[in-house]
mmCIF file of C-alpha atoms in Angstrom:
data_model
loop_
_atom_site.group_PDB
_atom_site.id
_atom_site.type_symbol
_atom_site.label_atom_id
_atom_site.label_comp_id
_atom_site.label_asym_id
_atom_site.label_seq_id
_atom_site.Cartn_x
_atom_site.Cartn_y
_atom_site.Cartn_z
ATOM 1 C CA MET A 1 27.192 -134.093 77.946
ATOM 2 C CA SER A 2 27.716 -131.891 74.865
ATOM 3 C CA LYS A 3 30.723 -132.266 72.572
ATOM 4 C CA LEU A 4 32.154 -128.988 73.891
ATOM 5 C CA ALA A 5 31.810 -130.146 77.496
ATOM 6 C CA LYS A 6 33.494 -133.459 76.649
ATOM 7 C CA LEU A 7 36.384 -131.517 75.127
ATOM 8 C CA VAL A 8 36.697 -129.205 78.135
ATOM 9 C CA TYR A 9 36.900 -132.236 80.461
ATOM 10 C CA ASN A 10 39.120 -134.291 78.139
ATOM 11 C CA LYS A 11 42.340 -134.642 80.112
ATOM 12 C CA ALA A 12 44.566 -135.414 77.116
ATOM 13 C CA PHE A 13 43.235 -132.430 75.163
ATOM 14 C CA VAL A 14 43.480 -129.978 78.060
ATOM 15 C CA LEU A 15 46.999 -130.992 79.116
ATOM 16 C CA THR A 16 48.231 -130.963 75.526
ATOM 17 C CA LEU A 17 46.931 -127.429 75.070
ATOM 18 C CA TYR A 18 48.077 -126.247 78.507
ATOM 19 C CA PHE A 19 51.670 -127.456 78.170
ATOM 20 C CA GLY A 20 51.802 -127.374 74.383
ATOM 21 C CA LEU A 21 51.185 -123.643 73.942
ATOM 22 C CA SER A 22 53.996 -122.752 76.345
ATOM 23 C CA LEU A 23 56.336 -125.353 74.872
ATOM 24 C CA PHE A 24 55.622 -124.054 71.360
ATOM 25 C CA ALA A 25 56.386 -120.447 72.378
ATOM 26 C CA VAL A 26 59.727 -121.232 74.014
ATOM 27 C CA VAL A 27 60.901 -123.765 71.402
ATOM 28 C CA LYS A 28 60.109 -121.242 68.672
ATOM 29 C CA SER A 29 62.305 -118.660 70.422
ATOM 30 C CA VAL A 30 65.155 -121.170 70.592
ATOM 31 C CA ILE A 31 64.814 -122.165 66.934
ATOM 32 C CA VAL A 32 64.920 -118.553 65.703
ATOM 33 C CA HIS A 33 67.773 -117.779 68.126
ATOM 34 C CA HIS A 34 65.792 -115.151 69.963
ATOM 35 C CA ILE A 35 65.630 -116.280 73.581
ATOM 36 C CA HIS A 36 63.764 -113.688 75.619
ATOM 37 C CA ASN A 37 65.904 -111.172 77.458
ATOM 38 C CA ASN A 38 64.296 -112.137 80.796
ATOM 39 C CA TYR A 39 66.059 -115.483 80.781
ATOM 40 C CA PHE A 40 69.437 -113.764 80.724
ATOM 41 C CA VAL A 41 68.311 -111.437 83.519
ATOM 42 C CA TYR A 42 67.584 -114.527 85.628
ATOM 43 C CA LYS A 43 70.693 -116.443 84.507
ATOM 44 C CA PHE A 44 73.102 -113.634 85.298
ATOM 45 C CA GLY A 45 71.403 -113.112 88.633
ATOM 46 C CA PHE A 46 72.905 -116.471 89.557
ATOM 47 C CA ILE A 47 76.246 -115.837 87.855
ATOM 48 C CA ASN A 48 76.642 -112.417 89.487
ATOM 49 C CA THR A 49 75.790 -113.902 92.870
ATOM 50 C CA ILE A 50 78.437 -116.640 92.761
ATOM 51 C CA HIS A 51 81.009 -114.081 91.618
ATOM 52 C CA LEU A 52 79.922 -111.572 94.304
ATOM 53 C CA HIS A 53 78.960 -108.934 91.728
ATOM 54 C CA THR A 54 75.934 -106.716 92.269
ATOM 55 C CA VAL A 55 72.776 -108.058 90.657
ATOM 56 C CA PHE A 56 71.054 -104.665 90.500
ATOM 57 C CA GLY A 57 71.419 -101.808 88.057
ATOM 58 C CA PRO A 58 72.036 -101.831 84.287
ATOM 59 C CA GLN A 59 74.214 -104.588 82.875
ATOM 60 C CA PRO A 60 74.139 -103.984 79.110
ATOM 61 C CA ALA A 61 76.921 -106.483 78.483
ATOM 62 C CA HIS A 62 74.546 -109.295 79.488
ATOM 63 C CA TYR A 63 70.951 -108.055 79.135
ATOM 64 C CA ASN A 64 68.819 -104.971 78.482
ATOM 65 C CA ASP A 65 66.607 -104.909 81.549
ATOM 66 C CA LEU A 66 66.912 -104.730 85.323
ATOM 67 C CA TYR A 67 66.988 -107.451 87.987
ATOM 68 C CA HIS A 68 64.363 -107.075 90.747
ATOM 69 C CA TYR A 69 64.501 -110.330 92.734
ATOM 70 C CA GLY A 70 65.782 -111.528 96.086
ATOM 71 C CA PRO A 71 68.963 -113.619 96.592
ATOM 72 C CA VAL A 72 66.978 -116.863 96.910
ATOM 73 C CA PHE A 73 65.997 -116.544 93.261
ATOM 74 C CA ALA A 74 69.639 -116.808 92.208
ATOM 75 C CA LEU A 75 69.818 -120.154 94.008
ATOM 76 C CA LEU A 76 66.602 -121.340 92.357
ATOM 77 C CA MET A 77 68.002 -120.502 88.909
ATOM 78 C CA ALA A 78 71.236 -122.454 89.461
ATOM 79 C CA PRO A 79 70.159 -125.755 87.810
ATOM 80 C CA PHE A 80 68.905 -123.900 84.731
ATOM 81 C CA ALA A 81 71.675 -121.303 84.453
ATOM 82 C CA LEU A 82 74.357 -124.025 84.429
ATOM 83 C CA LEU A 83 72.842 -125.634 81.322
ATOM 84 C CA PRO A 84 73.230 -124.470 77.720
ATOM 85 C CA ASP A 85 70.841 -121.549 77.155
ATOM 86 C CA SER A 86 68.599 -123.388 74.682
ATOM 87 C CA LEU A 87 68.006 -126.272 77.089
ATOM 88 C CA GLY A 88 67.944 -124.118 80.220
ATOM 89 C CA VAL A 89 65.246 -121.781 78.936
ATOM 90 C CA ILE A 90 62.998 -124.651 77.788
ATOM 91 C CA LEU A 91 63.272 -126.440 81.118
ATOM 92 C CA TRP A 92 62.709 -123.178 83.020
ATOM 93 C CA VAL A 93 59.504 -122.438 81.113
ATOM 94 C CA MET A 94 58.168 -125.962 81.501
ATOM 95 C CA PHE A 95 59.079 -126.032 85.203
ATOM 96 C CA ASN A 96 56.952 -122.928 85.737
ATOM 97 C CA ALA A 97 54.035 -124.434 83.793
ATOM 98 C CA TRP A 98 54.365 -127.714 85.726
ATOM 99 C CA ALA A 99 54.404 -125.943 89.111
ATOM 100 C CA LEU A 100 51.161 -124.121 88.321
ATOM 101 C CA TYR A 101 49.617 -127.339 86.985
ATOM 102 C CA ILE A 102 50.406 -129.217 90.210
ATOM 103 C CA ALA A 103 49.043 -126.394 92.358
ATOM 104 C CA ILE A 104 45.765 -126.200 90.415
ATOM 105 C CA LYS A 105 45.369 -129.976 90.360
ATOM 106 C CA LEU A 106 45.596 -130.081 94.166
ATOM 107 C CA LEU A 107 42.764 -127.599 94.635
ATOM 108 C CA PRO A 108 39.589 -128.880 96.361
ATOM 109 C CA LEU A 109 37.467 -128.545 93.233
ATOM 110 C CA LYS A 110 34.593 -130.824 92.305
ATOM 111 C CA ASP A 111 35.493 -133.904 90.241
ATOM 112 C CA GLN A 112 37.620 -132.865 87.248
ATOM 113 C CA TYR A 113 36.948 -129.117 87.542
ATOM 114 C CA TYR A 114 40.680 -128.491 87.676
ATOM 115 C CA LEU A 115 40.835 -129.298 83.943
ATOM 116 C CA PRO A 116 38.666 -126.318 82.875
ATOM 117 C CA VAL A 117 40.754 -124.131 85.201
ATOM 118 C CA LEU A 118 43.899 -125.249 83.354
ATOM 119 C CA LEU A 119 42.185 -124.690 80.014
ATOM 120 C CA ILE A 120 41.094 -121.173 80.992
ATOM 121 C CA CYS A 121 44.654 -120.373 82.071
ATOM 122 C CA ALA A 122 46.383 -121.902 79.023
ATOM 123 C CA HIS A 123 46.561 -118.798 76.822
ATOM 124 C CA GLU A 124 47.482 -116.458 79.657
ATOM 125 C CA LEU A 125 50.170 -118.954 80.660
ATOM 126 C CA MET A 126 51.584 -118.811 77.129
ATOM 127 C CA THR A 127 51.700 -114.990 77.357
ATOM 128 C CA SER A 128 53.718 -115.287 80.549
ATOM 129 C CA THR A 129 56.014 -118.080 79.402
ATOM 130 C CA ALA A 130 56.637 -116.412 76.039
ATOM 131 C CA ASN A 131 58.310 -113.745 78.162
ATOM 132 C CA VAL A 132 60.094 -116.471 80.197
ATOM 133 C CA GLU A 133 58.470 -115.026 83.337
ATOM 134 C CA ILE A 134 58.555 -116.448 86.858
ATOM 135 C CA ASN A 135 54.928 -115.493 87.502
ATOM 136 C CA PRO A 136 53.417 -118.990 86.987
ATOM 137 C CA LEU A 137 55.681 -120.230 89.786
ATOM 138 C CA ILE A 138 54.690 -117.324 92.057
ATOM 139 C CA GLY A 139 51.011 -118.092 91.407
ATOM 140 C CA ALA A 140 51.679 -121.756 92.171
ATOM 141 C CA LEU A 141 53.341 -120.874 95.485
ATOM 142 C CA ILE A 142 50.322 -118.800 96.549
ATOM 143 C CA ILE A 143 47.912 -121.604 95.629
ATOM 144 C CA LEU A 144 50.083 -124.237 97.328
ATOM 145 C CA SER A 145 50.182 -122.197 100.534
ATOM 146 C CA PHE A 146 46.369 -122.389 100.493
ATOM 147 C CA VAL A 147 46.378 -126.124 99.725
ATOM 148 C CA PHE A 148 48.910 -127.047 102.403
ATOM 149 C CA ILE A 149 47.171 -125.028 105.120
ATOM 150 C CA ARG A 150 43.856 -126.720 104.254
ATOM 151 C CA ASN A 151 45.562 -130.104 104.447
ATOM 152 C CA LYS A 152 47.026 -129.305 107.892
ATOM 153 C CA LYS A 153 50.551 -129.138 106.519
ATOM 154 C CA ASP A 154 51.432 -125.787 108.043
ATOM 155 C CA PHE A 155 55.181 -126.393 107.873
ATOM 156 C CA TRP A 156 55.112 -126.724 104.084
ATOM 157 C CA ALA A 157 52.576 -123.934 103.681
ATOM 158 C CA ALA A 158 55.012 -121.655 105.485
ATOM 159 C CA LEU A 159 57.761 -122.677 103.048
ATOM 160 C CA MET A 160 55.548 -121.755 100.066
ATOM 161 C CA ILE A 161 54.793 -118.336 101.558
ATOM 162 C CA CYS A 162 58.403 -117.610 102.470
ATOM 163 C CA LEU A 163 59.682 -118.708 99.060
ATOM 164 C CA GLY A 164 57.238 -116.334 97.392
ATOM 165 C CA VAL A 165 58.305 -113.474 99.654
ATOM 166 C CA PHE A 166 62.044 -114.078 99.319
ATOM 167 C CA ILE A 167 61.790 -114.308 95.535
ATOM 168 C CA LYS A 168 59.322 -111.569 94.561
ATOM 169 C CA LEU A 169 57.412 -110.372 97.667
ATOM 170 C CA TYR A 170 54.053 -111.350 96.113
ATOM 171 C CA GLY A 171 54.009 -114.518 98.202
ATOM 172 C CA ILE A 172 53.207 -112.455 101.309
ATOM 173 C CA VAL A 173 49.525 -112.677 100.366
ATOM 174 C CA GLY A 174 49.637 -116.354 101.365
ATOM 175 C CA LEU A 175 49.259 -115.088 104.922
ATOM 176 C CA ALA A 176 45.637 -114.349 103.982
ATOM 177 C CA PHE A 177 44.945 -118.041 104.629
ATOM 178 C CA PHE A 178 46.229 -117.880 108.215
ATOM 179 C CA PHE A 179 42.782 -118.433 109.738
ATOM 180 C CA PHE A 180 42.430 -121.787 107.955
ATOM 181 C CA SER A 181 45.259 -123.159 110.099
ATOM 182 C CA ASP A 182 44.306 -125.459 112.966
ATOM 183 C CA ASN A 183 47.690 -124.969 114.612
ATOM 184 C CA LYS A 184 48.449 -121.280 114.350
ATOM 185 C CA LEU A 185 51.444 -121.397 116.672
ATOM 186 C CA LYS A 186 53.080 -124.087 114.546
ATOM 187 C CA PHE A 187 52.326 -122.034 111.462
ATOM 188 C CA ILE A 188 53.947 -118.897 112.938
ATOM 189 C CA LEU A 189 57.005 -120.821 114.135
ATOM 190 C CA SER A 190 57.301 -122.421 110.692
ATOM 191 C CA ILE A 191 57.277 -118.980 109.079
ATOM 192 C CA VAL A 192 60.096 -117.909 111.401
ATOM 193 C CA PHE A 193 62.059 -121.113 110.690
ATOM 194 C CA TRP A 194 61.830 -120.860 106.901
ATOM 195 C CA SER A 195 62.552 -117.126 106.956
ATOM 196 C CA VAL A 196 65.843 -117.809 108.711
ATOM 197 C CA VAL A 197 66.687 -120.739 106.430
ATOM 198 C CA LEU A 198 65.943 -118.837 103.222
ATOM 199 C CA PHE A 199 67.801 -115.764 104.454
ATOM 200 C CA LEU A 200 70.926 -117.833 105.069
ATOM 201 C CA LEU A 201 70.680 -120.334 102.193
ATOM 202 C CA PRO A 202 72.058 -118.089 99.369
ATOM 203 C CA MET A 203 75.194 -117.594 101.449
ATOM 204 C CA LEU A 204 76.176 -121.132 100.416
ATOM 205 C CA ILE A 205 76.946 -119.866 96.903
ATOM 206 C CA SER A 206 78.291 -116.421 97.864
ATOM 207 C CA SER A 207 79.156 -114.884 101.242
ATOM 208 C CA PRO A 208 77.262 -113.573 104.294
ATOM 209 C CA SER A 209 78.353 -109.951 103.758
ATOM 210 C CA TYR A 210 77.401 -110.063 100.080
ATOM 211 C CA ILE A 211 73.936 -111.474 100.781
ATOM 212 C CA ILE A 212 73.232 -108.947 103.557
ATOM 213 C CA GLN A 213 74.267 -106.116 101.228
ATOM 214 C CA THR A 214 72.126 -107.599 98.457
ATOM 215 C CA TYR A 215 69.036 -107.560 100.677
ATOM 216 C CA HIS A 216 69.765 -103.913 101.498
ATOM 217 C CA ASP A 217 70.174 -103.089 97.798
ATOM 218 C CA TRP A 218 67.025 -105.050 96.931
ATOM 219 C CA TYR A 219 64.955 -102.780 99.153
ATOM 220 C CA GLY A 220 66.324 -99.679 97.417
ATOM 221 C CA ASP A 221 65.769 -101.251 94.005
ATOM 222 C CA LEU A 222 62.116 -102.014 94.773
ATOM 223 C CA VAL A 223 61.483 -98.488 96.046
ATOM 224 C CA GLN A 224 62.960 -97.050 92.856
ATOM 225 C CA LYS A 225 61.045 -99.518 90.690
ATOM 226 C CA ASN A 226 57.747 -98.584 92.332
ATOM 227 C CA LEU A 227 58.360 -94.908 91.535
ATOM 228 C CA SER A 228 59.293 -95.644 87.925
ATOM 229 C CA ASN A 229 56.193 -97.794 87.341
ATOM 230 C CA ILE A 230 53.905 -94.759 87.518
ATOM 231 C CA GLY A 231 53.937 -93.120 84.117
ATOM 232 C CA PRO A 232 54.089 -94.157 80.464
ATOM 233 C CA SER A 233 55.259 -97.764 80.645
ATOM 234 C CA LEU A 234 54.121 -101.321 80.028
ATOM 235 C CA GLN A 235 53.686 -101.717 83.776
ATOM 236 C CA ASP A 236 51.116 -100.329 86.234
ATOM 237 C CA ILE A 237 48.397 -102.489 84.638
ATOM 238 C CA SER A 238 46.459 -102.171 87.857
ATOM 239 C CA ALA A 239 43.414 -100.555 89.410
ATOM 240 C CA MET A 240 45.542 -97.477 90.072
ATOM 241 C CA GLY A 241 46.937 -97.404 86.547
ATOM 242 C CA LEU A 242 43.454 -97.855 85.135
ATOM 243 C CA ILE A 243 42.169 -94.799 87.013
ATOM 244 C CA ARG A 244 45.279 -92.730 86.281
ATOM 245 C CA ASN A 245 45.083 -93.335 82.538
ATOM 246 C CA LEU A 246 41.326 -93.482 81.943
ATOM 247 C CA PHE A 247 40.707 -90.206 83.770
ATOM 248 C CA ASN A 248 44.125 -88.625 83.089
ATOM 249 C CA TYR A 249 44.579 -88.315 86.847
ATOM 250 C CA ARG A 250 48.360 -88.705 86.964
ATOM 251 C CA GLN A 251 48.735 -87.385 90.508
ATOM 252 C CA LEU A 252 46.700 -90.251 91.975
ATOM 253 C CA SER A 253 48.740 -91.947 94.696
ATOM 254 C CA ASN A 254 48.723 -95.739 95.002
ATOM 255 C CA ILE A 255 47.742 -95.589 98.665
ATOM 256 C CA THR A 256 44.499 -93.761 97.817
ATOM 257 C CA VAL A 257 43.288 -96.864 95.971
ATOM 258 C CA LEU A 258 45.171 -99.485 97.970
ATOM 259 C CA ILE A 259 43.658 -98.665 101.379
ATOM 260 C CA PRO A 260 40.006 -99.070 100.213
ATOM 261 C CA GLY A 261 41.113 -102.221 98.391
ATOM 262 C CA ILE A 262 42.582 -103.714 101.568
ATOM 263 C CA ILE A 263 39.441 -102.820 103.520
ATOM 264 C CA LEU A 264 37.226 -104.525 100.932
ATOM 265 C CA PHE A 265 39.556 -107.525 100.824
ATOM 266 C CA GLY A 266 39.301 -107.821 104.591
ATOM 267 C CA THR A 267 35.496 -108.090 104.541
ATOM 268 C CA TRP A 268 35.975 -111.795 103.814
ATOM 269 C CA TYR A 269 36.984 -112.396 107.433
ATOM 270 C CA ALA A 270 33.706 -111.107 108.871
ATOM 271 C CA ARG A 271 31.717 -114.282 108.089
ATOM 272 C CA ILE A 272 33.465 -116.614 110.516
ATOM 273 C CA LYS A 273 30.823 -119.348 110.302
ATOM 274 C CA TYR A 274 31.811 -120.021 106.674
ATOM 275 C CA TYR A 275 35.553 -120.422 107.264
ATOM 276 C CA ARG A 276 35.255 -124.217 106.804
ATOM 277 C CA VAL A 277 33.055 -124.035 103.701
ATOM 278 C CA ILE A 278 35.153 -124.965 100.678
ATOM 279 C CA PRO A 279 33.498 -122.634 98.121
ATOM 280 C CA TYR A 280 33.906 -119.767 100.576
ATOM 281 C CA GLN A 281 37.586 -120.639 101.005
ATOM 282 C CA LEU A 282 38.032 -120.772 97.243
ATOM 283 C CA LEU A 283 36.484 -117.319 96.960
ATOM 284 C CA LEU A 284 39.230 -116.019 99.226
ATOM 285 C CA LEU A 285 41.862 -117.782 97.135
ATOM 286 C CA ALA A 286 40.466 -116.279 93.922
ATOM 287 C CA SER A 287 40.236 -112.858 95.559
ATOM 288 C CA THR A 288 43.835 -113.116 96.803
ATOM 289 C CA LEU A 289 45.264 -114.109 93.417
ATOM 290 C CA ILE A 290 43.507 -111.210 91.702
ATOM 291 C CA PHE A 291 44.115 -108.695 94.505
ATOM 292 C CA VAL A 292 47.903 -109.070 94.510
ATOM 293 C CA ILE A 293 48.008 -108.131 90.803
ATOM 294 C CA ILE A 294 45.370 -105.422 90.396
ATOM 295 C CA PHE A 295 46.699 -103.514 93.392
ATOM 296 C CA SER A 296 50.361 -103.631 92.352
ATOM 297 C CA SER A 297 51.908 -100.867 90.250
ATOM 298 C CA SER A 298 54.512 -103.435 89.124
ATOM 299 C CA SER A 299 51.901 -105.498 87.294
ATOM 300 C CA GLU A 300 52.495 -105.972 83.597
ATOM 301 C CA SER A 301 50.841 -108.161 81.002
ATOM 302 C CA PRO A 302 52.785 -111.404 81.748
ATOM 303 C CA THR A 303 52.024 -110.986 85.458
ATOM 304 C CA TYR A 304 48.334 -111.600 84.821
ATOM 305 C CA ILE A 305 48.688 -115.380 84.813
ATOM 306 C CA ILE A 306 48.410 -115.033 88.612
ATOM 307 C CA ALA A 307 45.218 -112.978 88.451
ATOM 308 C CA PHE A 308 43.762 -115.107 85.668
ATOM 309 C CA ALA A 309 44.204 -118.246 87.734
ATOM 310 C CA GLY A 310 42.006 -116.430 90.274
ATOM 311 C CA VAL A 311 39.447 -115.652 87.575
ATOM 312 C CA ALA A 312 39.358 -119.318 86.518
ATOM 313 C CA ILE A 313 38.988 -120.555 90.098
ATOM 314 C CA TRP A 314 36.169 -118.053 90.724
ATOM 315 C CA PHE A 315 34.283 -119.110 87.590
ATOM 316 C CA MET A 316 34.591 -122.839 88.262
ATOM 317 C CA ASN A 317 33.672 -122.348 91.925
ATOM 318 C CA LEU A 318 30.163 -120.980 91.365
ATOM 319 C CA HIS A 319 28.357 -124.269 92.215
ATOM 320 C CA ARG A 320 25.083 -122.858 90.975
ATOM 321 C CA PRO A 321 23.584 -121.824 87.616
ATOM 322 C CA VAL A 322 25.787 -119.150 86.047
ATOM 323 C CA THR A 323 24.035 -115.802 85.737
ATOM 324 C CA ALA A 324 24.173 -113.746 82.543
ATOM 325 C CA PHE A 325 26.269 -111.125 84.337
ATOM 326 C CA GLU A 326 28.795 -113.714 85.564
ATOM 327 C CA LEU A 327 29.079 -115.167 82.070
ATOM 328 C CA PHE A 328 29.573 -111.665 80.669
ATOM 329 C CA LEU A 329 32.372 -110.939 83.144
ATOM 330 C CA PHE A 330 34.080 -114.220 82.318
ATOM 331 C CA VAL A 331 33.904 -113.726 78.541
ATOM 332 C CA PHE A 332 34.967 -110.094 78.983
ATOM 333 C CA ALA A 333 38.045 -111.292 80.875
ATOM 334 C CA LEU A 334 38.857 -113.902 78.227
ATOM 335 C CA LEU A 335 38.704 -111.302 75.470
ATOM 336 C CA LEU A 336 40.241 -108.218 77.072
ATOM 337 C CA THR A 337 42.600 -109.667 79.680
ATOM 338 C CA SER A 338 43.749 -112.929 78.125
ATOM 339 C CA LEU A 339 43.509 -112.391 74.366
ATOM 340 C CA SER A 340 44.369 -108.681 74.079
ATOM 341 C CA PRO A 341 48.185 -109.211 73.968
ATOM 342 C CA SER A 342 47.856 -111.747 71.130
ATOM 343 C CA ASP A 343 47.480 -111.514 67.373
ATOM 344 C CA LEU A 344 43.908 -112.793 67.799
ATOM 345 C CA PHE A 345 42.990 -109.330 69.106
ATOM 346 C CA PRO A 346 42.624 -106.284 66.804
ATOM 347 C CA HIS A 347 46.032 -104.575 66.673
ATOM 348 C CA TYR A 348 44.618 -101.049 66.415
ATOM 349 C CA ILE A 349 42.482 -101.438 69.552
ATOM 350 C CA ARG A 350 45.341 -103.022 71.488
ATOM 351 C CA VAL A 351 47.874 -100.310 70.606
ATOM 352 C CA ASN A 352 45.591 -97.298 70.878
ATOM 353 C CA TYR A 353 43.310 -98.262 73.749
ATOM 354 C CA VAL A 354 44.199 -101.425 75.683
ATOM 355 C CA ILE A 355 47.881 -100.632 76.316
ATOM 356 C CA PRO A 356 47.771 -96.861 76.978
ATOM 357 C CA TYR A 357 44.662 -97.029 79.174
ATOM 358 C CA LYS A 358 45.741 -100.212 81.023
ATOM 359 C CA LEU A 359 42.457 -101.855 80.031
ATOM 360 C CA LYS A 360 43.804 -105.363 80.546
ATOM 361 C CA ALA A 361 43.162 -104.781 84.250
ATOM 362 C CA LEU A 362 39.499 -103.782 83.852
ATOM 363 C CA PRO A 363 37.821 -107.243 83.706
ATOM 364 C CA CYS A 364 39.861 -108.490 86.666
ATOM 365 C CA VAL A 365 38.942 -105.407 88.699
ATOM 366 C CA LEU A 366 35.252 -105.988 87.950
ATOM 367 C CA ILE A 367 35.462 -109.700 88.765
ATOM 368 C CA TRP A 368 37.304 -108.935 91.997
ATOM 369 C CA LEU A 369 34.532 -106.519 93.022
ATOM 370 C CA LYS A 370 32.003 -109.245 92.162
ATOM 371 C CA ILE A 371 33.910 -111.679 94.390
ATOM 372 C CA ILE A 372 33.870 -109.135 97.225
ATOM 373 C CA TYR A 373 30.105 -108.790 96.775
ATOM 374 C CA GLU A 374 29.738 -112.572 96.983
ATOM 375 C CA THR A 375 31.828 -112.822 100.136
ATOM 376 C CA ILE A 376 29.582 -110.249 101.813
ATOM 377 C CA PHE A 377 26.120 -111.234 100.602
ATOM 378 C CA ARG A 378 26.169 -114.761 99.133
ATOM 379 C CA LYS A 379 24.449 -117.382 101.288
ATOM 380 C CA PHE A 380 26.251 -120.675 101.733
ATOM 381 C CA ASN A 381 24.782 -123.950 102.887
ATOM 382 C CA ALA A 382 27.757 -125.627 104.509
ATOM 383 C CA LYS A 383 26.479 -129.206 104.052
ATOM 384 C CA ILE A 384 25.401 -128.747 100.445
ATOM 385 C CA GLU A 385 28.406 -126.660 99.418
ATOM 386 C CA ASP A 386 30.959 -128.982 101.019
ATOM 387 C CA LYS A 387 29.392 -131.957 99.304
ATOM 388 C CA ALA A 388 29.420 -130.113 95.986
ATOM 389 C CA ALA A 389 33.126 -129.401 96.261
ATOM 390 C CA SER A 390 34.852 -132.642 97.099
ATOM 391 C CA ALA A 391 37.943 -132.130 99.217
ATOM 392 C CA ILE A 392 41.218 -133.685 98.187
#
């Protein structure tokens, strides 16, 4: 094994880098007294909820952004919001990093392949946690829904999916793993159970009428947010935004791109005989993690930790010699998707090309199309592939 390979599979090195980069970013913000605005958006989501104040709309007295999350999120933030800001923000960031770590570690990858996945995600995780984002947790919930369904724990898989939906809607894509369930009725009933529980749970810290009104307002907020994403902004880093900005085709509707995307995504389900083949399952997981980001007009740079986890899982799930094209796509994603927001990337190119043309999305779009090609045409030997990817 080469020195580089030993480093990539060195648990102490990988975990130090994975957690250390995020810890460094958030501790630095605390030291210089510049905690990211997002933390106060989240914190006052909880405070407004317990005081029965609306969580939506401008609140310049507390923060300079808008709140776009469901009532369950306010409950999730409670343990952090009640702490001093400097401690609360550090614990929040590390909780998100830990959740994604646990989810990746539980994946049915060969031997210690989860370590390279963590290493590949480390810089993108720092980009997300530097903005105190919730996206690592959302990515973890999607992955855990996959893991729990595979492990015949449908009840807990349903909780992961419902949590993702009731916090940020993205978790709905966990339903893509429905056909892995051996007890589909139990899975459906579990979804119903957790939906009711999570709908009612925030009422413990507020009131039934307030929570019902908040869900109504949340719908209106998301509709308005979707409309505002299209145009000059730091959002819409998606397949749609890429086309709109590269070809100056501003009138392009999201649905024009989304419908073909859904059809291509659905081709995975045609090869029923491979449903139990682990590498084939992991292809769906990678496709799902990327799909939910590149086909969302709400996607922004810190959101890409979810998609990049999909990129890492795809690359470590090849189980065959890597082709030159696959290596190119992977390196392209590292450079343009992961490194472009950082000071390691040329500032002029980032400001004049990457940001205005939404180029951060391009490598993930190409990799997603490559995954779709694999799901349609790649041949899998169930015995060999299952042995190559040891189940947990």
